[in-house]
């Protein structure tokens, strides 16, 4: 959506608030993950894949922090805090792609998308190929601790 579109400020408002909410939820999740019992590791049956698994899992936290960081960076550089949140009435700059943080935000989003696709594929593999009941341990409720 071009920045000249009158709906753009509202779209940015929802996007930025949503991005901050995702960051907050990831912080809560990480804290809960550190302080509560963990179920035993779910093996894929392949040692290489088992070694990649924690890289992807911890990589999610890093990517979300980078997404939020570059989002905040762009917002500050383009004064979006004033324009979007404080309703200053200033126009948006013609494009946000002049900011390196905005360009990085787009590339990191592609990495995050790749991680999400891998994660969904891995969860389906566990559930339907290995039939190890992974969906049950991913949902809320008691987990057996190791
Ligand atoms: C996990 C959280 C987030 C995700 C997944 C996400 C995702 C995205 C994606 C996919 C784009 C478009 C990229 C492109 O077209 O190249 C984008 C643009 C943008 N995001 Fe985020 N974002 C997140 C958090 C944030 C936060 C926290 C802020 C600011 C506080 C923010 C500010 C922006 C801005 C200013 C743009 C540029 C819009 C434009 O150029 O028109 N994002 N974001």
mmCIF file with all atom_site columns, C-alpha atoms and ligand atoms in Angstrom:
data_model
loop_
_atom_site.group_PDB
_atom_site.id
_atom_site.type_symbol
_atom_site.label_atom_id
_atom_site.label_alt_id
_atom_site.label_comp_id
_atom_site.label_asym_id
_atom_site.label_entity_id
_atom_site.label_seq_id
_atom_site.pdbx_PDB_ins_code
_atom_site.Cartn_x
_atom_site.Cartn_y
_atom_site.Cartn_z
_atom_site.occupancy
_atom_site.B_iso_or_equiv
_atom_site.pdbx_formal_charge
_atom_site.auth_seq_id
_atom_site.auth_comp_id
_atom_site.auth_asym_id
_atom_site.auth_atom_id
_atom_site.pdbx_PDB_model_num
ATOM   1   C  CA  . UNK A 1 1   ? 0.000  0.000   0.000  1.00 0.00 ? 1   UNK A CA  1
ATOM   2   C  CA  . UNK A 1 2   ? 1.529  3.385   -0.992 1.00 0.00 ? 2   UNK A CA  1
ATOM   3   C  CA  . UNK A 1 3   ? 2.150  5.835   1.835  1.00 0.00 ? 3   UNK A CA  1
ATOM   4   C  CA  . UNK A 1 4   ? -0.128 8.327   0.040  1.00 0.00 ? 4   UNK A CA  1
ATOM   5   C  CA  . UNK A 1 5   ? -3.131 6.028   0.676  1.00 0.00 ? 5   UNK A CA  1
ATOM   6   C  CA  . UNK A 1 6   ? -5.282 7.623   3.408  1.00 0.00 ? 6   UNK A CA  1
ATOM   7   C  CA  . UNK A 1 7   ? -5.777 4.185   5.045  1.00 0.00 ? 7   UNK A CA  1
ATOM   8   C  CA  . UNK A 1 8   ? -2.026 3.651   5.433  1.00 0.00 ? 8   UNK A CA  1
ATOM   9   C  CA  . UNK A 1 9   ? -1.685 5.252   8.898  1.00 0.00 ? 9   UNK A CA  1
ATOM   10  C  CA  . UNK A 1 10  ? -4.359 2.914   10.291 1.00 0.00 ? 10  UNK A CA  1
ATOM   11  C  CA  . UNK A 1 11  ? -2.763 -0.114  8.649  1.00 0.00 ? 11  UNK A CA  1
ATOM   12  C  CA  . UNK A 1 12  ? 0.586  0.835   10.184 1.00 0.00 ? 12  UNK A CA  1
ATOM   13  C  CA  . UNK A 1 13  ? -1.093 1.338   13.571 1.00 0.00 ? 13  UNK A CA  1
ATOM   14  C  CA  . UNK A 1 14  ? -2.549 -2.184  13.519 1.00 0.00 ? 14  UNK A CA  1
ATOM   15  C  CA  . UNK A 1 15  ? 0.700  -3.679  12.172 1.00 0.00 ? 15  UNK A CA  1
ATOM   16  C  CA  . UNK A 1 16  ? 2.960  -1.985  14.713 1.00 0.00 ? 16  UNK A CA  1
ATOM   17  C  CA  . UNK A 1 17  ? 0.659  -2.788  17.641 1.00 0.00 ? 17  UNK A CA  1
ATOM   18  C  CA  . UNK A 1 18  ? 0.415  -6.404  16.412 1.00 0.00 ? 18  UNK A CA  1
ATOM   19  C  CA  . UNK A 1 19  ? 4.201  -6.640  16.070 1.00 0.00 ? 19  UNK A CA  1
ATOM   20  C  CA  . UNK A 1 20  ? 4.680  -5.365  19.613 1.00 0.00 ? 20  UNK A CA  1
ATOM   21  C  CA  . UNK A 1 21  ? 2.084  -7.848  20.878 1.00 0.00 ? 21  UNK A CA  1
ATOM   22  C  CA  . UNK A 1 22  ? 3.952  -10.706 19.155 1.00 0.00 ? 22  UNK A CA  1
ATOM   23  C  CA  . UNK A 1 23  ? 7.189  -9.566  20.814 1.00 0.00 ? 23  UNK A CA  1
ATOM   24  C  CA  . UNK A 1 24  ? 5.511  -9.419  24.242 1.00 0.00 ? 24  UNK A CA  1
ATOM   25  C  CA  . UNK A 1 25  ? 4.027  -12.906 23.773 1.00 0.00 ? 25  UNK A CA  1
ATOM   26  C  CA  . UNK A 1 26  ? 7.412  -14.300 22.738 1.00 0.00 ? 26  UNK A CA  1
ATOM   27  C  CA  . UNK A 1 27  ? 9.033  -12.823 25.866 1.00 0.00 ? 27  UNK A CA  1
ATOM   28  C  CA  . UNK A 1 28  ? 6.305  -14.414 28.030 1.00 0.00 ? 28  UNK A CA  1
ATOM   29  C  CA  . UNK A 1 29  ? 6.714  -17.711 26.180 1.00 0.00 ? 29  UNK A CA  1
ATOM   30  C  CA  . UNK A 1 30  ? 10.482 -17.685 26.578 1.00 0.00 ? 30  UNK A CA  1
ATOM   31  C  CA  . UNK A 1 31  ? 10.187 -16.938 30.305 1.00 0.00 ? 31  UNK A CA  1
ATOM   32  C  CA  . UNK A 1 32  ? 7.638  -19.737 30.768 1.00 0.00 ? 32  UNK A CA  1
ATOM   33  C  CA  . UNK A 1 33  ? 9.856  -22.082 28.768 1.00 0.00 ? 33  UNK A CA  1
ATOM   34  C  CA  . UNK A 1 34  ? 12.850 -21.327 30.999 1.00 0.00 ? 34  UNK A CA  1
ATOM   35  C  CA  . UNK A 1 35  ? 10.985 -21.645 34.299 1.00 0.00 ? 35  UNK A CA  1
ATOM   36  C  CA  . UNK A 1 36  ? 8.636  -24.586 33.755 1.00 0.00 ? 36  UNK A CA  1
ATOM   37  C  CA  . UNK A 1 37  ? 9.190  -28.320 33.240 1.00 0.00 ? 37  UNK A CA  1
ATOM   38  C  CA  . UNK A 1 38  ? 9.946  -29.385 29.680 1.00 0.00 ? 38  UNK A CA  1
ATOM   39  C  CA  . UNK A 1 39  ? 8.755  -32.598 28.064 1.00 0.00 ? 39  UNK A CA  1
ATOM   40  C  CA  . UNK A 1 40  ? 11.465 -34.997 26.848 1.00 0.00 ? 40  UNK A CA  1
ATOM   41  C  CA  . UNK A 1 41  ? 13.061 -34.081 23.499 1.00 0.00 ? 41  UNK A CA  1
ATOM   42  C  CA  . UNK A 1 42  ? 10.975 -35.278 20.541 1.00 0.00 ? 42  UNK A CA  1
ATOM   43  C  CA  . UNK A 1 43  ? 13.432 -37.067 18.285 1.00 0.00 ? 43  UNK A CA  1
ATOM   44  C  CA  . UNK A 1 44  ? 13.012 -37.115 14.505 1.00 0.00 ? 44  UNK A CA  1
ATOM   45  C  CA  . UNK A 1 45  ? 14.950 -40.364 14.262 1.00 0.00 ? 45  UNK A CA  1
ATOM   46  C  CA  . UNK A 1 46  ? 17.641 -38.558 12.253 1.00 0.00 ? 46  UNK A CA  1
ATOM   47  C  CA  . UNK A 1 47  ? 20.686 -37.206 14.175 1.00 0.00 ? 47  UNK A CA  1
ATOM   48  C  CA  . UNK A 1 48  ? 21.259 -34.323 11.718 1.00 0.00 ? 48  UNK A CA  1
ATOM   49  C  CA  . UNK A 1 49  ? 17.644 -33.142 11.930 1.00 0.00 ? 49  UNK A CA  1
ATOM   50  C  CA  . UNK A 1 50  ? 17.779 -33.473 15.724 1.00 0.00 ? 50  UNK A CA  1
ATOM   51  C  CA  . UNK A 1 51  ? 20.781 -31.118 15.752 1.00 0.00 ? 51  UNK A CA  1
ATOM   52  C  CA  . UNK A 1 52  ? 19.012 -28.573 13.535 1.00 0.00 ? 52  UNK A CA  1
ATOM   53  C  CA  . UNK A 1 53  ? 15.871 -28.526 15.713 1.00 0.00 ? 53  UNK A CA  1
ATOM   54  C  CA  . UNK A 1 54  ? 17.196 -26.312 18.569 1.00 0.00 ? 54  UNK A CA  1
ATOM   55  C  CA  . UNK A 1 55  ? 18.738 -23.930 16.007 1.00 0.00 ? 55  UNK A CA  1
ATOM   56  C  CA  . UNK A 1 56  ? 15.293 -23.385 14.484 1.00 0.00 ? 56  UNK A CA  1
ATOM   57  C  CA  . UNK A 1 57  ? 13.544 -23.149 17.859 1.00 0.00 ? 57  UNK A CA  1
ATOM   58  C  CA  . UNK A 1 58  ? 15.965 -20.604 19.360 1.00 0.00 ? 58  UNK A CA  1
ATOM   59  C  CA  . UNK A 1 59  ? 16.245 -18.925 15.951 1.00 0.00 ? 59  UNK A CA  1
ATOM   60  C  CA  . UNK A 1 60  ? 12.549 -18.004 16.190 1.00 0.00 ? 60  UNK A CA  1
ATOM   61  C  CA  . UNK A 1 61  ? 13.217 -15.908 19.296 1.00 0.00 ? 61  UNK A CA  1
ATOM   62  C  CA  . UNK A 1 62  ? 16.159 -14.172 17.646 1.00 0.00 ? 62  UNK A CA  1
ATOM   63  C  CA  . UNK A 1 63  ? 14.221 -13.453 14.451 1.00 0.00 ? 63  UNK A CA  1
ATOM   64  C  CA  . UNK A 1 64  ? 11.215 -12.035 16.320 1.00 0.00 ? 64  UNK A CA  1
ATOM   65  C  CA  . UNK A 1 65  ? 13.492 -9.782  18.395 1.00 0.00 ? 65  UNK A CA  1
ATOM   66  C  CA  . UNK A 1 66  ? 15.196 -8.645  15.161 1.00 0.00 ? 66  UNK A CA  1
ATOM   67  C  CA  . UNK A 1 67  ? 11.811 -8.049  13.490 1.00 0.00 ? 67  UNK A CA  1
ATOM   68  C  CA  . UNK A 1 68  ? 10.628 -5.899  16.372 1.00 0.00 ? 68  UNK A CA  1
ATOM   69  C  CA  . UNK A 1 69  ? 14.008 -4.134  16.658 1.00 0.00 ? 69  UNK A CA  1
ATOM   70  C  CA  . UNK A 1 70  ? 14.127 -3.185  12.980 1.00 0.00 ? 70  UNK A CA  1
ATOM   71  C  CA  . UNK A 1 71  ? 10.414 -2.260  13.106 1.00 0.00 ? 71  UNK A CA  1
ATOM   72  C  CA  . UNK A 1 72  ? 11.037 0.065   16.066 1.00 0.00 ? 72  UNK A CA  1
ATOM   73  C  CA  . UNK A 1 73  ? 14.135 1.428   14.339 1.00 0.00 ? 73  UNK A CA  1
ATOM   74  C  CA  . UNK A 1 74  ? 12.139 2.271   11.216 1.00 0.00 ? 74  UNK A CA  1
ATOM   75  C  CA  . UNK A 1 75  ? 9.353  3.794   13.276 1.00 0.00 ? 75  UNK A CA  1
ATOM   76  C  CA  . UNK A 1 76  ? 11.788 6.076   15.114 1.00 0.00 ? 76  UNK A CA  1
ATOM   77  C  CA  . UNK A 1 77  ? 13.710 7.092   11.973 1.00 0.00 ? 77  UNK A CA  1
ATOM   78  C  CA  . UNK A 1 78  ? 10.478 7.922   10.105 1.00 0.00 ? 78  UNK A CA  1
ATOM   79  C  CA  . UNK A 1 79  ? 8.838  9.560   13.164 1.00 0.00 ? 79  UNK A CA  1
ATOM   80  C  CA  . UNK A 1 80  ? 6.013  7.017   13.006 1.00 0.00 ? 80  UNK A CA  1
ATOM   81  C  CA  . UNK A 1 81  ? 5.600  7.262   16.774 1.00 0.00 ? 81  UNK A CA  1
ATOM   82  C  CA  . UNK A 1 82  ? 4.435  10.871  16.228 1.00 0.00 ? 82  UNK A CA  1
ATOM   83  C  CA  . UNK A 1 83  ? 2.550  10.311  12.960 1.00 0.00 ? 83  UNK A CA  1
ATOM   84  C  CA  . UNK A 1 84  ? 0.877  6.963   13.700 1.00 0.00 ? 84  UNK A CA  1
ATOM   85  C  CA  . UNK A 1 85  ? 0.499  6.823   17.477 1.00 0.00 ? 85  UNK A CA  1
ATOM   86  C  CA  . UNK A 1 86  ? 0.339  10.505  18.479 1.00 0.00 ? 86  UNK A CA  1
ATOM   87  C  CA  . UNK A 1 87  ? -1.686 11.570  15.398 1.00 0.00 ? 87  UNK A CA  1
ATOM   88  C  CA  . UNK A 1 88  ? 0.574  14.570  14.753 1.00 0.00 ? 88  UNK A CA  1
ATOM   89  C  CA  . UNK A 1 89  ? -1.011 15.173  11.330 1.00 0.00 ? 89  UNK A CA  1
ATOM   90  C  CA  . UNK A 1 90  ? 2.382  15.205  9.572  1.00 0.00 ? 90  UNK A CA  1
ATOM   91  C  CA  . UNK A 1 91  ? 2.360  13.290  6.267  1.00 0.00 ? 91  UNK A CA  1
ATOM   92  C  CA  . UNK A 1 92  ? 4.145  9.949   5.999  1.00 0.00 ? 92  UNK A CA  1
ATOM   93  C  CA  . UNK A 1 93  ? 7.421  10.057  4.051  1.00 0.00 ? 93  UNK A CA  1
ATOM   94  C  CA  . UNK A 1 94  ? 6.857  9.034   0.372  1.00 0.00 ? 94  UNK A CA  1
ATOM   95  C  CA  . UNK A 1 95  ? 8.462  5.636   1.082  1.00 0.00 ? 95  UNK A CA  1
ATOM   96  C  CA  . UNK A 1 96  ? 9.959  3.886   4.113  1.00 0.00 ? 96  UNK A CA  1
ATOM   97  C  CA  . UNK A 1 97  ? 12.382 1.843   1.989  1.00 0.00 ? 97  UNK A CA  1
ATOM   98  C  CA  . UNK A 1 98  ? 14.985 4.618   2.225  1.00 0.00 ? 98  UNK A CA  1
ATOM   99  C  CA  . UNK A 1 99  ? 15.700 3.396   5.784  1.00 0.00 ? 99  UNK A CA  1
ATOM   100 C  CA  . UNK A 1 100 ? 18.160 0.474   6.132  1.00 0.00 ? 100 UNK A CA  1
ATOM   101 C  CA  . UNK A 1 101 ? 16.138 -0.830  9.087  1.00 0.00 ? 101 UNK A CA  1
ATOM   102 C  CA  . UNK A 1 102 ? 13.070 -1.071  6.816  1.00 0.00 ? 102 UNK A CA  1
ATOM   103 C  CA  . UNK A 1 103 ? 15.037 -3.011  4.185  1.00 0.00 ? 103 UNK A CA  1
ATOM   104 C  CA  . UNK A 1 104 ? 16.408 -5.350  6.898  1.00 0.00 ? 104 UNK A CA  1
ATOM   105 C  CA  . UNK A 1 105 ? 12.838 -5.767  8.281  1.00 0.00 ? 105 UNK A CA  1
ATOM   106 C  CA  . UNK A 1 106 ? 11.745 -7.129  4.882  1.00 0.00 ? 106 UNK A CA  1
ATOM   107 C  CA  . UNK A 1 107 ? 14.656 -9.599  4.601  1.00 0.00 ? 107 UNK A CA  1
ATOM   108 C  CA  . UNK A 1 108 ? 14.292 -10.830 8.183  1.00 0.00 ? 108 UNK A CA  1
ATOM   109 C  CA  . UNK A 1 109 ? 10.567 -11.364 7.496  1.00 0.00 ? 109 UNK A CA  1
ATOM   110 C  CA  . UNK A 1 110 ? 11.556 -13.726 4.652  1.00 0.00 ? 110 UNK A CA  1
ATOM   111 C  CA  . UNK A 1 111 ? 13.784 -15.719 7.020  1.00 0.00 ? 111 UNK A CA  1
ATOM   112 C  CA  . UNK A 1 112 ? 10.965 -15.862 9.561  1.00 0.00 ? 112 UNK A CA  1
ATOM   113 C  CA  . UNK A 1 113 ? 8.585  -17.113 6.872  1.00 0.00 ? 113 UNK A CA  1
ATOM   114 C  CA  . UNK A 1 114 ? 11.089 -19.838 5.927  1.00 0.00 ? 114 UNK A CA  1
ATOM   115 C  CA  . UNK A 1 115 ? 11.402 -20.876 9.571  1.00 0.00 ? 115 UNK A CA  1
ATOM   116 C  CA  . UNK A 1 116 ? 7.605  -20.994 9.944  1.00 0.00 ? 116 UNK A CA  1
ATOM   117 C  CA  . UNK A 1 117 ? 7.277  -23.215 6.852  1.00 0.00 ? 117 UNK A CA  1
ATOM   118 C  CA  . UNK A 1 118 ? 10.013 -25.561 8.163  1.00 0.00 ? 118 UNK A CA  1
ATOM   119 C  CA  . UNK A 1 119 ? 8.401  -25.648 11.600 1.00 0.00 ? 119 UNK A CA  1
ATOM   120 C  CA  . UNK A 1 120 ? 4.932  -26.497 10.259 1.00 0.00 ? 120 UNK A CA  1
ATOM   121 C  CA  . UNK A 1 121 ? 6.443  -29.194 7.996  1.00 0.00 ? 121 UNK A CA  1
ATOM   122 C  CA  . UNK A 1 122 ? 8.373  -30.672 10.944 1.00 0.00 ? 122 UNK A CA  1
ATOM   123 C  CA  . UNK A 1 123 ? 5.311  -30.696 13.217 1.00 0.00 ? 123 UNK A CA  1
ATOM   124 C  CA  . UNK A 1 124 ? 3.239  -32.449 10.504 1.00 0.00 ? 124 UNK A CA  1
ATOM   125 C  CA  . UNK A 1 125 ? 6.063  -34.966 9.998  1.00 0.00 ? 125 UNK A CA  1
ATOM   126 C  CA  . UNK A 1 126 ? 6.128  -35.776 13.708 1.00 0.00 ? 126 UNK A CA  1
ATOM   127 C  CA  . UNK A 1 127 ? 2.377  -36.023 14.007 1.00 0.00 ? 127 UNK A CA  1
ATOM   128 C  CA  . UNK A 1 128 ? 1.497  -37.965 10.861 1.00 0.00 ? 128 UNK A CA  1
ATOM   129 C  CA  . UNK A 1 129 ? 4.675  -39.792 9.770  1.00 0.00 ? 129 UNK A CA  1
ATOM   130 C  CA  . UNK A 1 130 ? 6.279  -40.619 13.128 1.00 0.00 ? 130 UNK A CA  1
ATOM   131 C  CA  . UNK A 1 131 ? 2.881  -40.634 14.880 1.00 0.00 ? 131 UNK A CA  1
ATOM   132 C  CA  . UNK A 1 132 ? 4.505  -39.526 18.145 1.00 0.00 ? 132 UNK A CA  1
ATOM   133 C  CA  . UNK A 1 133 ? 1.606  -37.340 19.351 1.00 0.00 ? 133 UNK A CA  1
ATOM   134 C  CA  . UNK A 1 134 ? 3.567  -34.089 18.967 1.00 0.00 ? 134 UNK A CA  1
ATOM   135 C  CA  . UNK A 1 135 ? 0.428  -31.931 18.615 1.00 0.00 ? 135 UNK A CA  1
ATOM   136 C  CA  . UNK A 1 136 ? -0.667 -32.979 22.121 1.00 0.00 ? 136 UNK A CA  1
ATOM   137 C  CA  . UNK A 1 137 ? 2.589  -31.818 23.700 1.00 0.00 ? 137 UNK A CA  1
ATOM   138 C  CA  . UNK A 1 138 ? 2.509  -28.543 21.735 1.00 0.00 ? 138 UNK A CA  1
ATOM   139 C  CA  . UNK A 1 139 ? -0.895 -27.604 23.195 1.00 0.00 ? 139 UNK A CA  1
ATOM   140 C  CA  . UNK A 1 140 ? -1.794 -26.342 26.672 1.00 0.00 ? 140 UNK A CA  1
ATOM   141 C  CA  . UNK A 1 141 ? -1.915 -28.685 29.640 1.00 0.00 ? 141 UNK A CA  1
ATOM   142 C  CA  . UNK A 1 142 ? 0.424  -30.806 31.671 1.00 0.00 ? 142 UNK A CA  1
ATOM   143 C  CA  . UNK A 1 143 ? 3.694  -31.903 30.059 1.00 0.00 ? 143 UNK A CA  1
ATOM   144 C  CA  . UNK A 1 144 ? 5.781  -34.751 31.397 1.00 0.00 ? 144 UNK A CA  1
ATOM   145 C  CA  . UNK A 1 145 ? 9.043  -33.250 32.630 1.00 0.00 ? 145 UNK A CA  1
ATOM   146 C  CA  . UNK A 1 146 ? 12.435 -34.762 31.886 1.00 0.00 ? 146 UNK A CA  1
HETATM 147 C  C1  . LIG B 2 .   ? 7.142  -10.307 14.605 1.00 0.00 ? 1   LIG B C1  1
HETATM 148 C  C2  . LIG B 2 .   ? 6.772  -9.082  14.361 1.00 0.00 ? 1   LIG B C2  1
HETATM 149 C  C3  . LIG B 2 .   ? 6.660  -8.479  12.975 1.00 0.00 ? 1   LIG B C3  1
HETATM 150 C  C4  . LIG B 2 .   ? 6.506  -9.071  11.758 1.00 0.00 ? 1   LIG B C4  1
HETATM 151 C  C5  . LIG B 2 .   ? 6.354  -10.554 11.439 1.00 0.00 ? 1   LIG B C5  1
HETATM 152 C  C6  . LIG B 2 .   ? 6.491  -8.015  10.767 1.00 0.00 ? 1   LIG B C6  1
HETATM 153 C  C7  . LIG B 2 .   ? 6.353  -8.212  9.396  1.00 0.00 ? 1   LIG B C7  1
HETATM 154 C  C8  . LIG B 2 .   ? 6.433  -7.225  8.445  1.00 0.00 ? 1   LIG B C8  1
HETATM 155 C  C9  . LIG B 2 .   ? 6.400  -7.430  7.018  1.00 0.00 ? 1   LIG B C9  1
HETATM 156 C  C10 . LIG B 2 .   ? 6.260  -8.808  6.346  1.00 0.00 ? 1   LIG B C10 1
HETATM 157 C  C11 . LIG B 2 .   ? 6.495  -6.223  6.421  1.00 0.00 ? 1   LIG B C11 1
HETATM 158 C  C12 . LIG B 2 .   ? 6.540  -5.945  4.914  1.00 0.00 ? 1   LIG B C12 1
HETATM 159 C  C13 . LIG B 2 .   ? 7.951  -6.211  4.456  1.00 0.00 ? 1   LIG B C13 1
HETATM 160 C  C14 . LIG B 2 .   ? 8.178  -5.946  2.988  1.00 0.00 ? 1   LIG B C14 1
HETATM 161 O  O1  . LIG B 2 .   ? 7.217  -5.717  2.247  1.00 0.00 ? 1   LIG B O1  1
HETATM 162 O  O2  . LIG B 2 .   ? 9.354  -5.937  2.564  1.00 0.00 ? 1   LIG B O2  1
HETATM 163 C  C15 . LIG B 2 .   ? 6.591  -5.224  7.460  1.00 0.00 ? 1   LIG B C15 1
HETATM 164 C  C16 . LIG B 2 .   ? 6.697  -3.862  7.258  1.00 0.00 ? 1   LIG B C16 1
HETATM 165 C  C17 . LIG B 2 .   ? 6.792  -2.936  8.276  1.00 0.00 ? 1   LIG B C17 1
HETATM 166 N  N1  . LIG B 2 .   ? 6.780  -3.177  9.625  1.00 0.00 ? 1   LIG B N1  1
HETATM 167 FE FE1 . LIG B 2 .   ? 6.727  -4.971  10.509 1.00 0.00 ? 1   LIG B FE1 1
HETATM 168 N  N2  . LIG B 2 .   ? 6.641  -6.813  11.406 1.00 0.00 ? 1   LIG B N2  1
HETATM 169 C  C18 . LIG B 2 .   ? 6.734  -7.049  12.747 1.00 0.00 ? 1   LIG B C18 1
HETATM 170 C  C19 . LIG B 2 .   ? 6.880  -6.117  13.754 1.00 0.00 ? 1   LIG B C19 1
HETATM 171 C  C20 . LIG B 2 .   ? 6.931  -4.756  13.566 1.00 0.00 ? 1   LIG B C20 1
HETATM 172 C  C21 . LIG B 2 .   ? 7.032  -3.776  14.628 1.00 0.00 ? 1   LIG B C21 1
HETATM 173 C  C22 . LIG B 2 .   ? 7.110  -4.104  16.126 1.00 0.00 ? 1   LIG B C22 1
HETATM 174 C  C23 . LIG B 2 .   ? 7.029  -2.559  14.041 1.00 0.00 ? 1   LIG B C23 1
HETATM 175 C  C24 . LIG B 2 .   ? 7.127  -1.181  14.641 1.00 0.00 ? 1   LIG B C24 1
HETATM 176 C  C25 . LIG B 2 .   ? 6.996  -0.909  15.933 1.00 0.00 ? 1   LIG B C25 1
HETATM 177 C  C26 . LIG B 2 .   ? 6.941  -2.770  12.599 1.00 0.00 ? 1   LIG B C26 1
HETATM 178 C  C27 . LIG B 2 .   ? 6.946  -1.770  11.648 1.00 0.00 ? 1   LIG B C27 1
HETATM 179 C  C28 . LIG B 2 .   ? 6.891  -1.971  10.292 1.00 0.00 ? 1   LIG B C28 1
HETATM 180 C  C29 . LIG B 2 .   ? 6.984  -0.901  9.322  1.00 0.00 ? 1   LIG B C29 1
HETATM 181 C  C30 . LIG B 2 .   ? 7.116  0.592   9.637  1.00 0.00 ? 1   LIG B C30 1
HETATM 182 C  C31 . LIG B 2 .   ? 6.923  -1.500  8.050  1.00 0.00 ? 1   LIG B C31 1
HETATM 183 C  C32 . LIG B 2 .   ? 7.028  -0.804  6.693  1.00 0.00 ? 1   LIG B C32 1
HETATM 184 C  C33 . LIG B 2 .   ? 5.702  -0.552  6.012  1.00 0.00 ? 1   LIG B C33 1
HETATM 185 C  C34 . LIG B 2 .   ? 5.927  0.060   4.644  1.00 0.00 ? 1   LIG B C34 1
HETATM 186 O  O3  . LIG B 2 .   ? 7.046  0.111   4.135  1.00 0.00 ? 1   LIG B O3  1
HETATM 187 O  O4  . LIG B 2 .   ? 4.947  0.508   4.063  1.00 0.00 ? 1   LIG B O4  1
HETATM 188 N  N3  . LIG B 2 .   ? 6.874  -4.123  12.360 1.00 0.00 ? 1   LIG B N3  1
HETATM 189 N  N4  . LIG B 2 .   ? 6.556  -5.851  8.683  1.00 0.00 ? 1   LIG B N4  1
#
